[in-house]
PDB file of C-alpha atoms in Angstrom:
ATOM      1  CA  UNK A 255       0.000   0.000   0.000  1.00 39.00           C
ATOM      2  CA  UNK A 256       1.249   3.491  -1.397  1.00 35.00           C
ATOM      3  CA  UNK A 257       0.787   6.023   1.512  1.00 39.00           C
ATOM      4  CA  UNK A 258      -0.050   9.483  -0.275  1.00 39.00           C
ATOM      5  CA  UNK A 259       1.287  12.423   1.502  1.00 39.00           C
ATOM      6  CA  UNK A 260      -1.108  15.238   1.205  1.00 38.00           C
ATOM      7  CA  UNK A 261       0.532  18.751   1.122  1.00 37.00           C
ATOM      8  CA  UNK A 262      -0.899  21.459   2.281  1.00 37.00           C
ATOM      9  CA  UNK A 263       0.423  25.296   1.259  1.00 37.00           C
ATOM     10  CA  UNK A 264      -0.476  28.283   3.870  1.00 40.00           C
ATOM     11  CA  UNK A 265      -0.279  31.896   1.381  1.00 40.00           C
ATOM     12  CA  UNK A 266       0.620  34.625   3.268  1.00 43.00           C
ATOM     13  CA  UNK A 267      -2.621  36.267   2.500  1.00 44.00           C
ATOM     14  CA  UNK A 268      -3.715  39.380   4.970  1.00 44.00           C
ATOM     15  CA  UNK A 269      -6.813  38.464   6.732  1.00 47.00           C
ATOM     16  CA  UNK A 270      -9.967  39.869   5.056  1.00 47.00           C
ATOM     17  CA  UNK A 271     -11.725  41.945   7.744  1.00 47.00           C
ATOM     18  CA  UNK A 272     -15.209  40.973   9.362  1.00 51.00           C
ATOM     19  CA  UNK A 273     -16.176  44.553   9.621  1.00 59.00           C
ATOM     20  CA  UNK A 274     -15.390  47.332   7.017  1.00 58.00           C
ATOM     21  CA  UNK A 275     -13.524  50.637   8.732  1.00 60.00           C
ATOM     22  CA  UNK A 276     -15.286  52.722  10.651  1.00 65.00           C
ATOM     23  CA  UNK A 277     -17.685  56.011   8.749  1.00 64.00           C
ATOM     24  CA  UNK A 278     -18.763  54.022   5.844  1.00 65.00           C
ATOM     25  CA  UNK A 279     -21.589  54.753   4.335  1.00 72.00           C
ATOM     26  CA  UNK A 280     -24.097  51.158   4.074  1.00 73.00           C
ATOM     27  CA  UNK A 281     -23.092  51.582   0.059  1.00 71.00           C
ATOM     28  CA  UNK A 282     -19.504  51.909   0.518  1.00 69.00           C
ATOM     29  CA  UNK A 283     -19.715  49.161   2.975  1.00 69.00           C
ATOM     30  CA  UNK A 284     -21.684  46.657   0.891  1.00 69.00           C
ATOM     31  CA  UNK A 285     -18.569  47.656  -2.105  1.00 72.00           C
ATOM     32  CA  UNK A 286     -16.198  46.786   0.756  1.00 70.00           C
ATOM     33  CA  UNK A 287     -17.584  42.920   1.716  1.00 69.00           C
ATOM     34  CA  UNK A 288     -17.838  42.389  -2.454  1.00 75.00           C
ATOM     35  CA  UNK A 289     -14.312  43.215  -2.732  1.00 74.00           C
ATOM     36  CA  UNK A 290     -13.278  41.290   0.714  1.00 71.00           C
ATOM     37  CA  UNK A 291     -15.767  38.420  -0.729  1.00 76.00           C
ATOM     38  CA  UNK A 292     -14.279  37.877  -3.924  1.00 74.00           C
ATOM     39  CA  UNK A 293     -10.241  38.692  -3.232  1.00 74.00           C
ATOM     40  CA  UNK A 294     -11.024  35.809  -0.513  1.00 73.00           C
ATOM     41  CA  UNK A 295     -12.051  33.716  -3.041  1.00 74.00           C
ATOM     42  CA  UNK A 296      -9.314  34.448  -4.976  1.00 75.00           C
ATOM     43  CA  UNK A 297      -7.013  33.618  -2.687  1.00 73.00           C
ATOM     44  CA  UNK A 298      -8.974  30.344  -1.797  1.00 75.00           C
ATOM     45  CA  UNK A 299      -8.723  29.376  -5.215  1.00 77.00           C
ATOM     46  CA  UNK A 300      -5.302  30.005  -5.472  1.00 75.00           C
ATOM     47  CA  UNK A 301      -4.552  27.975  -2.541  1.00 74.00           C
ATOM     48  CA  UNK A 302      -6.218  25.134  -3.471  1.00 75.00           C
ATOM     49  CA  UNK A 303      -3.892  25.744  -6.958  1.00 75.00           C
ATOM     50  CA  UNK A 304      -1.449  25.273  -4.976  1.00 70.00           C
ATOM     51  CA  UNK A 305      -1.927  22.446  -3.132  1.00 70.00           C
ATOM     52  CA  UNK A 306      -2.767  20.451  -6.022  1.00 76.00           C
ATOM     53  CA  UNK A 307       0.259  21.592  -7.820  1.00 73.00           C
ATOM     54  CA  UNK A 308       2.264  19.609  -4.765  1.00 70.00           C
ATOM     55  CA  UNK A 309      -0.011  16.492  -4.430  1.00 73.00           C
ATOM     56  CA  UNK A 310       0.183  16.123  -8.162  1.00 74.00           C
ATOM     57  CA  UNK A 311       4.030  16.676  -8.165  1.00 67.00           C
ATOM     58  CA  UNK A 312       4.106  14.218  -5.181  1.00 66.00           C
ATOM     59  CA  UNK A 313       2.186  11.589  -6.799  1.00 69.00           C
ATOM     60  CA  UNK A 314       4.511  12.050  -9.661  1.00 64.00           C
ATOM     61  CA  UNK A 315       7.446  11.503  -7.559  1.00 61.00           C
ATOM     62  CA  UNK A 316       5.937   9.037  -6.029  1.00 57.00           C
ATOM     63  CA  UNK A 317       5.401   6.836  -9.198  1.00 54.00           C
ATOM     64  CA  UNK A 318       8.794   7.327 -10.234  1.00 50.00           C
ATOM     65  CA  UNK A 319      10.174   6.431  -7.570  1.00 48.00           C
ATOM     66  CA  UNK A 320       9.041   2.879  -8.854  1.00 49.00           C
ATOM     67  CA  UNK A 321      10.570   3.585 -12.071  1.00 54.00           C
ATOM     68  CA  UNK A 322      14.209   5.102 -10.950  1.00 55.00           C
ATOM     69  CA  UNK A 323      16.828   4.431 -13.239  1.00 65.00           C
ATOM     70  CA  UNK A 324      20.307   6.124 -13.860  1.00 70.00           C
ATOM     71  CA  UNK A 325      20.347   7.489 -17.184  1.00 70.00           C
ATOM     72  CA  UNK A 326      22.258  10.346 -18.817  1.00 68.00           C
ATOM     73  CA  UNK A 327      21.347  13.211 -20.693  1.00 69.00           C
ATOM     74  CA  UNK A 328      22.466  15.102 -24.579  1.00 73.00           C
ATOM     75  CA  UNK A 329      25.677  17.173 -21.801  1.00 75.00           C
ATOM     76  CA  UNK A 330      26.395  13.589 -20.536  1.00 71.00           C
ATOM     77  CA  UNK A 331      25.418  14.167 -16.925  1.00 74.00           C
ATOM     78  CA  UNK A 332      24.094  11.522 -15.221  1.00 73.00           C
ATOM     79  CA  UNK A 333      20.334  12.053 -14.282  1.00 73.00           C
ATOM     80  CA  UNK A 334      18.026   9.182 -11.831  1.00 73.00           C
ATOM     81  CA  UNK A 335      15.099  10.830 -14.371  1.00 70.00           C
ATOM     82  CA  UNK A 336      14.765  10.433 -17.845  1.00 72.00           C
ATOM     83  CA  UNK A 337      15.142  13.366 -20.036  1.00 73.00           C
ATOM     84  CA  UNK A 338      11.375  13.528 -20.654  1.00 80.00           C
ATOM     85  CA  UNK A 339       9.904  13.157 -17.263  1.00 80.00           C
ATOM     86  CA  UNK A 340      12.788  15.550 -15.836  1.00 79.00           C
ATOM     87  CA  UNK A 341      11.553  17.931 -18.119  1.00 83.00           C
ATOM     88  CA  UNK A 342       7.970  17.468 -17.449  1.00 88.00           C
ATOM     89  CA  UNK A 343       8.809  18.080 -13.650  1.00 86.00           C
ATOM     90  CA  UNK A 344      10.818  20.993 -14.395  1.00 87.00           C
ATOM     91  CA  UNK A 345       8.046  22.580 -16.310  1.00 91.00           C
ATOM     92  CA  UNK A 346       5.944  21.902 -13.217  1.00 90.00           C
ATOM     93  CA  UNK A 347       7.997  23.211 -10.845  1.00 90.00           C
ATOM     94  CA  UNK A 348       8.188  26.358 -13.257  1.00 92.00           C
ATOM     95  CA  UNK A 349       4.326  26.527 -13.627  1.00 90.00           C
ATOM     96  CA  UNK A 350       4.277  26.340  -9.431  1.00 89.00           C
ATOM     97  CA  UNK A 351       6.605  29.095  -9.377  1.00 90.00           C
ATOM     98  CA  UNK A 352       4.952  31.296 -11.641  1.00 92.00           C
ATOM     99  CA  UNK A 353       1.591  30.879 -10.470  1.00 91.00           C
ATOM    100  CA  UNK A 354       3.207  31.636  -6.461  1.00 90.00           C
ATOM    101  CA  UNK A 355       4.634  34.679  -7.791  1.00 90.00           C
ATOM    102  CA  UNK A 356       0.977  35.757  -9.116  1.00 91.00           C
ATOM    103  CA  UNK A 357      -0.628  34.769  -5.549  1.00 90.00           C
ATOM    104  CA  UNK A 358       2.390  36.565  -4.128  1.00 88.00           C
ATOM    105  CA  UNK A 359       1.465  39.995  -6.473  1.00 92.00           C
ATOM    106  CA  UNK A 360      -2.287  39.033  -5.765  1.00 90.00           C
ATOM    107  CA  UNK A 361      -1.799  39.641  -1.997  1.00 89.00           C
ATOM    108  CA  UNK A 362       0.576  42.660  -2.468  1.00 91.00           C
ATOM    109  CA  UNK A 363      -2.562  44.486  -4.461  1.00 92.00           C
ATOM    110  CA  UNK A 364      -4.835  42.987  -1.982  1.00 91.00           C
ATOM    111  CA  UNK A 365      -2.644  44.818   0.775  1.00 90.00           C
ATOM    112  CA  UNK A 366      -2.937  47.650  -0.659  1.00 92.00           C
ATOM    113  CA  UNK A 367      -6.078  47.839  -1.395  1.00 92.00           C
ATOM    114  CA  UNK A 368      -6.434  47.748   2.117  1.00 91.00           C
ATOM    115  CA  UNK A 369      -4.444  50.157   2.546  1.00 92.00           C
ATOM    116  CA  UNK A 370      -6.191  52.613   0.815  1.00 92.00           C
ATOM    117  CA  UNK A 371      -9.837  51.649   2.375  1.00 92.00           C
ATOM    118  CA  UNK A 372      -7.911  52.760   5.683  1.00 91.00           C
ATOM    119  CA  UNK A 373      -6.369  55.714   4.671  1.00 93.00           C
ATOM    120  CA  UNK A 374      -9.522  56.612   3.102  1.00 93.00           C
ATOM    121  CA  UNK A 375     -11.553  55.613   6.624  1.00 92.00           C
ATOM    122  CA  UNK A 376      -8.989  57.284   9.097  1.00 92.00           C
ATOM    123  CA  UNK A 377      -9.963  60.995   6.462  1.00 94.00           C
ATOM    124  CA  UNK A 378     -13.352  59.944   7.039  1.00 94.00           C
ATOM    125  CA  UNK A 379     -13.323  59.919  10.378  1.00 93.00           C
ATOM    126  CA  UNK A 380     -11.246  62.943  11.116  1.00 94.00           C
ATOM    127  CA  UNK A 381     -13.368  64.841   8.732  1.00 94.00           C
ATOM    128  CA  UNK A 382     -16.632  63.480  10.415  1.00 94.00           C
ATOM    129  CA  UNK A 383     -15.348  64.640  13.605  1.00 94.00           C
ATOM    130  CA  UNK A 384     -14.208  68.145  12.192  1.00 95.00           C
ATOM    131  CA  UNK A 385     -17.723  68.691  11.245  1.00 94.00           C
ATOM    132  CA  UNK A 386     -19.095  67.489  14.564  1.00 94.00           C
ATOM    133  CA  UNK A 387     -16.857  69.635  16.296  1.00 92.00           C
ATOM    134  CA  UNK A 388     -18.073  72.677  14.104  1.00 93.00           C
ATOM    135  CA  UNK A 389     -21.429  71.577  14.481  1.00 91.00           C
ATOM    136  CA  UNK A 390     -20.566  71.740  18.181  1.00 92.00           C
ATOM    137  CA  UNK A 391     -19.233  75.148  17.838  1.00 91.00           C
ATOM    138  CA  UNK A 392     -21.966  77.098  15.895  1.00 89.00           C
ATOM    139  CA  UNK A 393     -24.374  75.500  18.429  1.00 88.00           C
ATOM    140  CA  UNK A 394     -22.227  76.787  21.462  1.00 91.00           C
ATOM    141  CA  UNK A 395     -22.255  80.182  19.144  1.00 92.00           C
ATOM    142  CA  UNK A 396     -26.115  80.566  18.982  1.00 87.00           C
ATOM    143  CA  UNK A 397     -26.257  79.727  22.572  1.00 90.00           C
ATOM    144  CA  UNK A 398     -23.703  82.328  23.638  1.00 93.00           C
ATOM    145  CA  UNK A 399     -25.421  85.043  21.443  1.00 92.00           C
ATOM    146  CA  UNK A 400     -28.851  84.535  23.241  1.00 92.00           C
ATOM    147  CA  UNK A 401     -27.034  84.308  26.384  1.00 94.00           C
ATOM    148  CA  UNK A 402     -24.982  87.374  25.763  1.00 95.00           C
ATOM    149  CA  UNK A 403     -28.741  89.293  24.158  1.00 95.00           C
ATOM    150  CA  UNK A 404     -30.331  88.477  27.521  1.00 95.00           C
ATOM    151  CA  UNK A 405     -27.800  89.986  29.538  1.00 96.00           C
ATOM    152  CA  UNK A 406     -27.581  93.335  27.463  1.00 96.00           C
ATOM    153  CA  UNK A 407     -31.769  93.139  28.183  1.00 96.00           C
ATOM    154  CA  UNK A 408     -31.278  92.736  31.922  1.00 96.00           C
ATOM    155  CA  UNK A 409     -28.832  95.324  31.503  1.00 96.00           C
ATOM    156  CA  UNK A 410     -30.894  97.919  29.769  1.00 96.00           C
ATOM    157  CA  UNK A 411     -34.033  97.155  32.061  1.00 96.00           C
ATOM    158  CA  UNK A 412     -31.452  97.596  35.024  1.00 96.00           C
ATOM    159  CA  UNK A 413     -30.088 100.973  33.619  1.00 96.00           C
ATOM    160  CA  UNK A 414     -33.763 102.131  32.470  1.00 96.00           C
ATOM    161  CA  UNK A 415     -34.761 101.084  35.862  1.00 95.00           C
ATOM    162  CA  UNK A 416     -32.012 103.695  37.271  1.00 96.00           C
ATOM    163  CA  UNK A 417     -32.517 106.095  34.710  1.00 96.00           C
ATOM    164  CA  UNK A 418     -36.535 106.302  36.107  1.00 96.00           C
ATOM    165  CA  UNK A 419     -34.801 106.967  39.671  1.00 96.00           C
ATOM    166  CA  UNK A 420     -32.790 109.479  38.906  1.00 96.00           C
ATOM    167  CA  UNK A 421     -35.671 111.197  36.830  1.00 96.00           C
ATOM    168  CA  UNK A 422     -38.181 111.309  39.694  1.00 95.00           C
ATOM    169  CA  UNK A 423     -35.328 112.589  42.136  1.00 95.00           C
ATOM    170  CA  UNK A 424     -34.463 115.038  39.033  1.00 96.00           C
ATOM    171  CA  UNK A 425     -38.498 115.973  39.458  1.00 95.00           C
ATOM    172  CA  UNK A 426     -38.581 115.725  43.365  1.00 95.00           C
ATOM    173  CA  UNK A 427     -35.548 118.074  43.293  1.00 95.00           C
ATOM    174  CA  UNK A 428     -36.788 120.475  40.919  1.00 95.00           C
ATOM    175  CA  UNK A 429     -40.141 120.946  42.991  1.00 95.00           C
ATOM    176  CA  UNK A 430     -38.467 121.440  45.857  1.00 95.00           C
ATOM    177  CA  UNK A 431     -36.360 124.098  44.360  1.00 95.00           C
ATOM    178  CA  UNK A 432     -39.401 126.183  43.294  1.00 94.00           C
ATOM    179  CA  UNK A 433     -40.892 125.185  46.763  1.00 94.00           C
ATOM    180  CA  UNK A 434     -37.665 127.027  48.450  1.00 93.00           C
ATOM    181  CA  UNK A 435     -37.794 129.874  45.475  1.00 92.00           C
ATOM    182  CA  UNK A 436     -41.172 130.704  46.079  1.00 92.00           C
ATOM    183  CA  UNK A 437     -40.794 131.020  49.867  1.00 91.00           C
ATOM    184  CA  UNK A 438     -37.514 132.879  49.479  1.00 90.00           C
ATOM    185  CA  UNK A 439     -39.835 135.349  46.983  1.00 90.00           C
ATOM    186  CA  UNK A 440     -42.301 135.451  49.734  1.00 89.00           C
ATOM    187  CA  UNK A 441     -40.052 135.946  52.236  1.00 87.00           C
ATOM    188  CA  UNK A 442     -38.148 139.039  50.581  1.00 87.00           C
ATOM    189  CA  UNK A 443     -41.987 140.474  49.436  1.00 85.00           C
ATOM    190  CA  UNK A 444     -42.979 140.253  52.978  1.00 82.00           C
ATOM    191  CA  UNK A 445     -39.809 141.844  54.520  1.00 77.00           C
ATOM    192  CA  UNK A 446     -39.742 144.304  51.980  1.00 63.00           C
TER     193      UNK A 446
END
């Protein structure tokens, strides 16, 4: 009984995110899962490429090992694989190697991508609390000015209020003067 190794490749993929950055908009969100969705599947796919890639090249090995023989090639080398199947595995390995390099660029635009849906979250977010802050301010504003317009009111009553005082003394005094001007008349008539 053949015992077939199964082999198993781990990309270095980035982890696609449960949750899209914070201040998206439902849209911009639902445009973030589709993209996290299918560069996932990507990368699943490619994966699972790769993993076949090294069972098949294992199985391969594995029959041959059956069928080892020393043989030498056109440069007189000597090869345990004849010139066909060593070129067979060669142009597997190659095809492996290729299509690693494209997971490999695959996760370098995937990162990113990523990146950018930060960058463009963290400006988000600094602008949404700009405008809160401003929203913030003009609401402190308004509530200053009517603050500021009730005590220039209770300031005007108050002054109007003194104003009224200092009329009705004004008045008092002024009858009392032509009180003391009229006795001082009658007093000099009288005497004179």
């Amino acid at each position: 009984q053949k015992r077939e190794e199964r082999a198993t490749v781990r990309s270095p993929l980035l982890p696609i995110r449960s949750a899209p950055p914070r201040g998206f908009t439902p849209a911009a969100s639902h445009v973030f899962f589709e993209v996290c969705t299918r560069v996932q599947v990507r990368a699943d796919r490619a994966e699972a490429g790769c993993a076949r890639a090294l069972n098949r090249s294992n199985r391969e090995r594995g029959n041959m090992a059956d069928e080892r023989a020393v043989t030498f090639d056109e440069a007189y080398r000597v090869r345990v694989l004849d010139s066909e199947k060593y070129n067979q595995t060669q142009n597997l390995a190659d095809g492996a190697k290729d299509f690693c390099d494209k997971v490999s660029q695959l996760n370098d635009i995937v990162k990113s991508v990523v990146e950018a849906v930060d960058q463009q979250a963290a400006r988000t977010e600094s602008e949404k609390l700009r405008a809160v802050g401003k929203r913030n301010q003009v609401s402190a504003e308004a509530e200053m000015r009517k603050r500021k317009k009730a005590e220039l009111a209770a300031l005007r009553i108050e002054k109007q209020a003194e104003i009224d005082r200092l009329q009705a003394e004004y008045d008092s005094l002024l009858k009392v003067r032509a009180e003391q001007e009229m006795l001082i008349a009658k007093l000099s008539d009288s005497s004179a």
